[in-house]
Amino acid sequence: MNQSNFKSRLFFYQHQHFYRFLTTTAITAAIFLIKSGSLPRTSAYSMPSLADKRATAEFACSTCKGPHFSQGLQTYRVPMALYELNRARLVSSMLQELQTQNQSSGGGSIDDKPAVKGLILLEGGKQQTRYDTDHEPVFRQESYFHWVTGISESEVYVAISLPSGEATVFVPEYGLTYEIFCGRQPCKDVIKLKYSVENVLGLSELPAFVAKELGVTVKKDSSDDETNCDGDNNDSSDTNDVKLYLLKGLNTDSGNMATPASYPEMSSTIPASKIDTST
């Protein structure tokens, strides 16, 4: 390496660390001002703004502390704050699109419209087996699901509430047989901290959660133990416009369609009028 290249690289690294120092110092000062009351604190019951999410992600990236995603060894550690920022971006884009649709369909300004309510549901990848054997190939998470959550395990769902952006992760509950062969399954509190999400529930709770969020009444048929929806009889103005938003579309790189999230009870508990795959 000649002297000029060495000097240019030294200059780059010195300034890179200097700007990183400035970013960390600025965020630390902002946190101090918020705690001291000089700046307004975000309500505990409201979703932090996109700017707050970005600042948190910047700080976590600069310190490499807190929950993170990594493939081990010498791979990069991606802070979970980055996935929180991704969810904030998703929610912001969805709300803007839905408010624009409401404005074009009903007239008036966006400010005159009530807050958009709904639920985004994404389904993670499924663990496959090799032909008829019980051999499991190395699992790779579905790309969109990983971008939103950073979760690397299979058979997982995530529901993101609109407009709050609150993320609820649904994990399978394998039971004693699984733990005998594979070890103890992490408890929900551990999963919540690991992935920096607001809530973690069992997969069996997903149908009731979605129905409640959409304002759908689920009736239990005692004769055959089947559940049926009664969503069309709900005249509440607060729940009539609440929809379930699912990912569906063509991947132009592969030519394959993204399959919308689904679960066995969806068709019998959620009216088709409540499902949106086009937004």
mmCIF file of C-alpha atoms in Angstrom:
data_model
loop_
_atom_site.group_PDB
_atom_site.id
_atom_site.type_symbol
_atom_site.label_atom_id
_atom_site.label_comp_id
_atom_site.label_asym_id
_atom_site.label_seq_id
_atom_site.Cartn_x
_atom_site.Cartn_y
_atom_site.Cartn_z
ATOM 1 C CA MET A 1 0.000 0.000 0.000
ATOM 2 C CA ASN A 2 1.503 3.304 -1.053
ATOM 3 C CA GLN A 3 1.564 6.341 1.224
ATOM 4 C CA SER A 4 -1.275 8.212 -0.525
ATOM 5 C CA ASN A 5 -3.654 5.232 -0.242
ATOM 6 C CA PHE A 6 -2.720 4.796 3.402
ATOM 7 C CA LYS A 7 -3.433 8.459 4.150
ATOM 8 C CA SER A 8 -6.781 8.400 2.328
ATOM 9 C CA ARG A 9 -7.907 5.296 4.228
ATOM 10 C CA LEU A 10 -6.739 6.768 7.526
ATOM 11 C CA PHE A 11 -8.675 9.958 6.739
ATOM 12 C CA PHE A 12 -11.805 7.918 5.941
ATOM 13 C CA TYR A 13 -11.694 5.850 9.127
ATOM 14 C CA GLN A 14 -10.980 8.874 11.317
ATOM 15 C CA HIS A 15 -13.974 10.748 9.906
ATOM 16 C CA GLN A 16 -16.172 7.642 9.989
ATOM 17 C CA HIS A 17 -15.569 7.244 13.723
ATOM 18 C CA PHE A 18 -15.972 10.997 14.208
ATOM 19 C CA TYR A 19 -19.457 11.037 12.587
ATOM 20 C CA ARG A 20 -20.458 7.917 14.500
ATOM 21 C CA PHE A 21 -19.379 9.668 17.683
ATOM 22 C CA LEU A 22 -21.493 12.698 16.761
ATOM 23 C CA THR A 23 -24.563 10.515 16.066
ATOM 24 C CA THR A 24 -24.219 8.644 19.358
ATOM 25 C CA THR A 25 -23.654 11.872 21.274
ATOM 26 C CA ALA A 26 -26.683 13.551 19.712
ATOM 27 C CA ILE A 27 -28.981 10.618 20.504
ATOM 28 C CA THR A 28 -27.643 10.383 24.065
ATOM 29 C CA ALA A 29 -28.283 14.104 24.534
ATOM 30 C CA ALA A 30 -31.835 13.727 23.192
ATOM 31 C CA ILE A 31 -32.527 10.858 25.609
ATOM 32 C CA PHE A 32 -31.206 12.995 28.496
ATOM 33 C CA LEU A 33 -33.454 15.905 27.495
ATOM 34 C CA ILE A 34 -36.504 13.647 27.305
ATOM 35 C CA LYS A 35 -35.819 12.162 30.737
ATOM 36 C CA SER A 36 -35.263 15.599 32.226
ATOM 37 C CA GLY A 37 -38.587 16.840 30.849
ATOM 38 C CA SER A 38 -37.086 19.362 28.441
ATOM 39 C CA LEU A 39 -38.486 17.441 25.467
ATOM 40 C CA PRO A 40 -41.958 15.805 25.267
ATOM 41 C CA ARG A 41 -42.043 12.122 26.102
ATOM 42 C CA THR A 42 -43.978 9.717 23.877
ATOM 43 C CA SER A 43 -47.065 8.344 25.612
ATOM 44 C CA ALA A 44 -46.760 4.789 26.903
ATOM 45 C CA TYR A 45 -50.005 3.954 25.125
ATOM 46 C CA SER A 46 -49.084 5.375 21.713
ATOM 47 C CA MET A 47 -46.772 4.079 19.065
ATOM 48 C CA PRO A 48 -43.419 5.888 18.931
ATOM 49 C CA SER A 49 -43.065 8.064 15.865
ATOM 50 C CA LEU A 50 -41.049 6.977 12.863
ATOM 51 C CA ALA A 51 -38.365 9.469 13.873
ATOM 52 C CA ASP A 52 -38.173 7.889 17.335
ATOM 53 C CA LYS A 53 -37.885 4.434 15.781
ATOM 54 C CA ARG A 54 -35.134 5.647 13.485
ATOM 55 C CA ALA A 55 -33.218 7.254 16.359
ATOM 56 C CA THR A 56 -33.491 4.064 18.413
ATOM 57 C CA ALA A 57 -32.248 1.985 15.493
ATOM 58 C CA GLU A 58 -29.350 4.366 14.854
ATOM 59 C CA PHE A 59 -28.315 4.231 18.491
ATOM 60 C CA ALA A 60 -28.617 0.416 18.650
ATOM 61 C CA CYS A 61 -26.588 0.045 15.461
ATOM 62 C CA SER A 62 -23.835 2.307 16.770
ATOM 63 C CA THR A 63 -23.555 0.467 20.102
ATOM 64 C CA CYS A 64 -24.372 -3.096 18.920
ATOM 65 C CA LYS A 65 -26.164 -3.682 22.220
ATOM 66 C CA GLY A 66 -29.558 -5.172 22.966
ATOM 67 C CA PRO A 67 -31.451 -7.908 21.091
ATOM 68 C CA HIS A 68 -30.078 -8.667 17.653
ATOM 69 C CA PHE A 69 -30.291 -11.120 14.753
ATOM 70 C CA SER A 70 -27.150 -13.014 13.820
ATOM 71 C CA GLN A 71 -26.136 -16.242 12.103
ATOM 72 C CA GLY A 72 -23.272 -16.685 14.553
ATOM 73 C CA LEU A 73 -19.506 -16.851 14.130
ATOM 74 C CA GLN A 74 -18.250 -13.681 12.392
ATOM 75 C CA THR A 75 -21.565 -12.653 10.793
ATOM 76 C CA TYR A 76 -23.006 -9.201 11.381
ATOM 77 C CA ARG A 77 -25.305 -8.556 14.330
ATOM 78 C CA VAL A 78 -28.456 -6.806 13.128
ATOM 79 C CA PRO A 79 -30.225 -5.012 16.006
ATOM 80 C CA MET A 80 -33.916 -5.797 16.462
ATOM 81 C CA ALA A 81 -34.508 -2.045 16.516
ATOM 82 C CA LEU A 82 -33.994 -2.154 12.756
ATOM 83 C CA TYR A 83 -36.984 -4.502 12.398
ATOM 84 C CA GLU A 84 -39.007 -2.179 14.620
ATOM 85 C CA LEU A 85 -38.124 0.582 12.174
ATOM 86 C CA ASN A 86 -39.237 -1.629 9.277
ATOM 87 C CA ARG A 87 -42.606 -2.187 10.960
ATOM 88 C CA ALA A 88 -42.979 1.550 11.511
ATOM 89 C CA ARG A 89 -42.295 2.139 7.818
ATOM 90 C CA LEU A 90 -44.845 -0.511 6.864
ATOM 91 C CA VAL A 91 -47.522 0.977 9.131
ATOM 92 C CA SER A 92 -46.813 4.507 7.916
ATOM 93 C CA SER A 93 -47.109 3.444 4.259
ATOM 94 C CA MET A 94 -50.297 1.465 4.893
ATOM 95 C CA LEU A 95 -51.988 4.306 6.763
ATOM 96 C CA GLN A 96 -51.078 6.792 4.056
ATOM 97 C CA GLU A 97 -52.420 4.504 1.327
ATOM 98 C CA LEU A 98 -55.650 3.727 3.181
ATOM 99 C CA GLN A 99 -56.293 7.366 4.020
ATOM 100 C CA THR A 100 -55.746 8.276 0.369
ATOM 101 C CA GLN A 101 -58.226 5.594 -0.683
ATOM 102 C CA ASN A 102 -60.781 6.871 1.832
ATOM 103 C CA GLN A 103 -60.331 10.422 0.586
ATOM 104 C CA SER A 104 -60.791 9.470 -3.070
ATOM 105 C CA SER A 105 -63.863 7.346 -2.343
ATOM 106 C CA GLY A 106 -65.664 9.650 0.107
ATOM 107 C CA GLY A 107 -64.389 13.134 -0.692
ATOM 108 C CA GLY A 108 -63.145 15.652 1.827
ATOM 109 C CA SER A 109 -59.689 16.074 3.272
ATOM 110 C CA ILE A 110 -57.674 13.350 4.968
ATOM 111 C CA ASP A 111 -57.815 15.285 8.239
ATOM 112 C CA ASP A 112 -61.632 14.990 8.264
ATOM 113 C CA LYS A 113 -61.480 11.200 8.113
ATOM 114 C CA PRO A 114 -61.417 9.001 11.234
ATOM 115 C CA ALA A 115 -58.257 7.070 12.038
ATOM 116 C CA VAL A 116 -57.824 3.985 9.876
ATOM 117 C CA LYS A 117 -58.189 0.738 11.807
ATOM 118 C CA GLY A 118 -57.241 -2.749 10.756
ATOM 119 C CA LEU A 119 -54.895 -5.679 11.165
ATOM 120 C CA ILE A 120 -51.947 -6.769 9.029
ATOM 121 C CA LEU A 121 -51.355 -10.521 9.197
ATOM 122 C CA LEU A 122 -48.194 -12.178 7.882
ATOM 123 C CA GLU A 123 -47.346 -15.868 7.953
ATOM 124 C CA GLY A 124 -43.798 -17.127 8.354
ATOM 125 C CA GLY A 125 -42.245 -20.020 6.491
ATOM 126 C CA LYS A 126 -43.074 -23.671 7.093
ATOM 127 C CA GLN A 127 -40.486 -26.311 7.900
ATOM 128 C CA GLN A 128 -40.372 -28.880 5.090
ATOM 129 C CA THR A 129 -39.221 -32.501 5.123
ATOM 130 C CA ARG A 130 -37.334 -34.448 2.480
ATOM 131 C CA TYR A 131 -39.895 -36.484 0.531
ATOM 132 C CA ASP A 132 -41.549 -39.037 2.865
ATOM 133 C CA THR A 133 -38.808 -38.941 5.500
ATOM 134 C CA ASP A 134 -38.583 -36.951 8.724
ATOM 135 C CA HIS A 135 -35.341 -35.272 7.583
ATOM 136 C CA GLU A 136 -35.649 -31.490 7.802
ATOM 137 C CA PRO A 137 -33.573 -29.433 5.343
ATOM 138 C CA VAL A 138 -32.041 -26.207 6.642
ATOM 139 C CA PHE A 139 -34.926 -23.805 7.189
ATOM 140 C CA ARG A 140 -34.932 -20.423 5.449
ATOM 141 C CA GLN A 141 -37.419 -17.818 6.608
ATOM 142 C CA GLU A 142 -39.844 -16.183 4.165
ATOM 143 C CA SER A 143 -38.205 -12.928 3.073
ATOM 144 C CA TYR A 144 -41.043 -10.478 3.719
ATOM 145 C CA PHE A 145 -41.730 -12.020 7.129
ATOM 146 C CA HIS A 146 -38.067 -11.750 8.094
ATOM 147 C CA TRP A 147 -37.937 -8.095 6.958
ATOM 148 C CA VAL A 148 -40.832 -7.287 9.282
ATOM 149 C CA THR A 149 -39.849 -9.369 12.328
ATOM 150 C CA GLY A 150 -36.286 -10.711 12.174
ATOM 151 C CA ILE A 151 -37.681 -14.059 13.370
ATOM 152 C CA SER A 152 -35.745 -17.078 12.137
ATOM 153 C CA GLU A 153 -38.038 -19.868 13.438
ATOM 154 C CA SER A 154 -40.730 -21.592 11.380
ATOM 155 C CA GLU A 155 -44.522 -21.906 11.882
ATOM 156 C CA VAL A 156 -44.844 -18.354 13.265
ATOM 157 C CA TYR A 157 -47.362 -15.579 12.511
ATOM 158 C CA VAL A 158 -47.268 -11.860 13.240
ATOM 159 C CA ALA A 159 -50.217 -9.477 13.478
ATOM 160 C CA ILE A 160 -49.612 -5.719 13.305
ATOM 161 C CA SER A 161 -52.444 -3.524 14.539
ATOM 162 C CA LEU A 162 -53.417 -0.349 12.722
ATOM 163 C CA PRO A 163 -52.944 2.481 13.495
ATOM 164 C CA SER A 164 -50.910 1.724 16.638
ATOM 165 C CA GLY A 165 -48.310 -0.493 14.942
ATOM 166 C CA GLU A 166 -48.389 -2.894 17.897
ATOM 167 C CA ALA A 167 -46.882 -6.248 16.895
ATOM 168 C CA THR A 168 -48.241 -9.535 18.250
ATOM 169 C CA VAL A 169 -46.292 -12.708 17.460
ATOM 170 C CA PHE A 170 -47.972 -16.117 17.536
ATOM 171 C CA VAL A 171 -45.702 -19.083 18.211
ATOM 172 C CA PRO A 172 -46.450 -22.822 18.141
ATOM 173 C CA GLU A 173 -46.755 -24.674 21.439
ATOM 174 C CA TYR A 174 -45.149 -28.069 20.925
ATOM 175 C CA GLY A 175 -45.668 -29.710 24.297
ATOM 176 C CA LEU A 176 -43.773 -32.357 26.234
ATOM 177 C CA THR A 177 -42.917 -34.645 23.304
ATOM 178 C CA TYR A 178 -41.081 -31.844 21.521
ATOM 179 C CA GLU A 179 -39.163 -30.874 24.656
ATOM 180 C CA ILE A 180 -38.005 -34.464 25.257
ATOM 181 C CA PHE A 181 -36.201 -34.563 21.913
ATOM 182 C CA CYS A 182 -35.442 -30.905 21.195
ATOM 183 C CA GLY A 183 -35.108 -29.325 24.627
ATOM 184 C CA ARG A 184 -37.243 -26.847 26.504
ATOM 185 C CA GLN A 185 -39.144 -24.369 24.364
ATOM 186 C CA PRO A 186 -38.423 -20.717 25.276
ATOM 187 C CA CYS A 187 -41.188 -19.082 27.292
ATOM 188 C CA LYS A 188 -43.196 -16.248 25.768
ATOM 189 C CA ASP A 189 -41.475 -13.564 27.828
ATOM 190 C CA VAL A 190 -38.084 -14.676 26.498
ATOM 191 C CA ILE A 191 -39.374 -14.607 22.908
ATOM 192 C CA LYS A 192 -40.839 -11.141 23.490
ATOM 193 C CA LEU A 193 -37.480 -9.782 24.633
ATOM 194 C CA LYS A 194 -35.556 -11.651 21.946
ATOM 195 C CA TYR A 195 -37.508 -10.117 19.075
ATOM 196 C CA SER A 196 -38.495 -6.770 20.674
ATOM 197 C CA VAL A 197 -42.222 -7.126 20.012
ATOM 198 C CA GLU A 198 -45.130 -5.915 22.126
ATOM 199 C CA ASN A 199 -46.957 -9.238 22.596
ATOM 200 C CA VAL A 200 -46.351 -12.966 22.210
ATOM 201 C CA LEU A 201 -49.244 -15.444 22.206
ATOM 202 C CA GLY A 202 -49.715 -19.114 21.452
ATOM 203 C CA LEU A 203 -50.685 -20.144 17.932
ATOM 204 C CA SER A 204 -53.966 -21.541 19.247
ATOM 205 C CA GLU A 205 -54.972 -17.992 20.246
ATOM 206 C CA LEU A 206 -54.640 -16.596 16.711
ATOM 207 C CA PRO A 207 -58.241 -17.168 15.485
ATOM 208 C CA ALA A 208 -59.826 -15.536 18.540
ATOM 209 C CA PHE A 209 -57.361 -12.638 18.427
ATOM 210 C CA VAL A 210 -58.067 -11.867 14.759
ATOM 211 C CA ALA A 211 -61.818 -12.147 15.256
ATOM 212 C CA LYS A 212 -61.706 -9.775 18.228
ATOM 213 C CA GLU A 213 -59.585 -7.209 16.387
ATOM 214 C CA LEU A 214 -61.994 -7.264 13.431
ATOM 215 C CA GLY A 215 -65.085 -7.084 15.614
ATOM 216 C CA VAL A 216 -66.323 -10.472 14.432
ATOM 217 C CA THR A 217 -68.467 -12.559 16.769
ATOM 218 C CA VAL A 218 -67.426 -16.201 16.716
ATOM 219 C CA LYS A 219 -70.119 -18.660 17.725
ATOM 220 C CA LYS A 220 -69.348 -22.165 18.914
ATOM 221 C CA ASP A 221 -71.483 -24.939 17.435
ATOM 222 C CA SER A 222 -71.798 -27.473 20.238
ATOM 223 C CA SER A 223 -73.142 -30.172 17.949
ATOM 224 C CA ASP A 224 -70.014 -30.587 15.850
ATOM 225 C CA ASP A 225 -67.485 -28.390 17.721
ATOM 226 C CA GLU A 226 -67.104 -26.095 14.722
ATOM 227 C CA THR A 227 -66.830 -22.324 14.855
ATOM 228 C CA ASN A 228 -68.845 -20.002 12.647
ATOM 229 C CA CYS A 229 -68.655 -16.266 12.134
ATOM 230 C CA ASP A 230 -71.426 -13.785 12.649
ATOM 231 C CA GLY A 231 -69.599 -10.736 11.335
ATOM 232 C CA ASP A 232 -72.376 -9.456 9.051
ATOM 233 C CA ASN A 233 -74.675 -8.839 12.013
ATOM 234 C CA ASN A 234 -72.272 -6.428 13.683
ATOM 235 C CA ASP A 235 -73.549 -2.906 12.946
ATOM 236 C CA SER A 236 -70.969 -1.042 15.044
ATOM 237 C CA SER A 237 -69.451 1.818 13.050
ATOM 238 C CA ASP A 238 -66.154 1.215 14.869
ATOM 239 C CA THR A 239 -65.736 -2.285 13.434
ATOM 240 C CA ASN A 240 -67.528 -2.214 10.062
ATOM 241 C CA ASP A 241 -64.494 -0.688 8.300
ATOM 242 C CA VAL A 242 -61.899 -2.760 10.158
ATOM 243 C CA LYS A 243 -60.248 -5.150 7.706
ATOM 244 C CA LEU A 244 -57.673 -7.914 7.680
ATOM 245 C CA TYR A 245 -54.824 -7.009 5.323
ATOM 246 C CA LEU A 246 -52.950 -9.920 3.744
ATOM 247 C CA LEU A 247 -49.873 -9.940 1.511
ATOM 248 C CA LYS A 248 -50.561 -11.152 -2.024
ATOM 249 C CA GLY A 249 -48.845 -10.309 -5.281
ATOM 250 C CA LEU A 250 -46.519 -11.376 -8.060
ATOM 251 C CA ASN A 251 -42.795 -11.624 -7.456
ATOM 252 C CA THR A 252 -41.449 -10.293 -10.747
ATOM 253 C CA ASP A 253 -38.031 -11.906 -10.174
ATOM 254 C CA SER A 254 -39.322 -15.473 -9.837
ATOM 255 C CA GLY A 255 -42.726 -15.203 -11.485
ATOM 256 C CA ASN A 256 -44.301 -16.784 -8.388
ATOM 257 C CA MET A 257 -47.190 -15.412 -6.366
ATOM 258 C CA ALA A 258 -46.850 -14.512 -2.691
ATOM 259 C CA THR A 259 -49.320 -16.694 -0.805
ATOM 260 C CA PRO A 260 -51.583 -14.785 1.633
ATOM 261 C CA ALA A 261 -51.458 -15.771 5.295
ATOM 262 C CA SER A 262 -54.075 -18.297 6.324
ATOM 263 C CA TYR A 263 -54.975 -20.617 9.171
ATOM 264 C CA PRO A 264 -57.528 -23.458 9.342
ATOM 265 C CA GLU A 265 -60.292 -21.463 11.058
ATOM 266 C CA MET A 266 -60.033 -18.365 8.835
ATOM 267 C CA SER A 267 -62.582 -19.361 6.186
ATOM 268 C CA SER A 268 -65.215 -20.234 8.794
ATOM 269 C CA THR A 269 -64.673 -17.307 11.175
ATOM 270 C CA ILE A 270 -63.725 -14.298 9.016
ATOM 271 C CA PRO A 271 -66.186 -13.006 6.378
ATOM 272 C CA ALA A 272 -64.694 -12.486 2.922
ATOM 273 C CA SER A 273 -65.800 -8.834 3.071
ATOM 274 C CA LYS A 274 -63.338 -8.304 5.939
ATOM 275 C CA ILE A 275 -60.286 -9.534 3.987
ATOM 276 C CA ASP A 276 -58.218 -7.201 1.788
ATOM 277 C CA THR A 277 -55.427 -8.572 -0.412
ATOM 278 C CA SER A 278 -55.206 -5.674 -2.865
ATOM 279 C CA THR A 279 -53.978 -2.742 -0.733
#
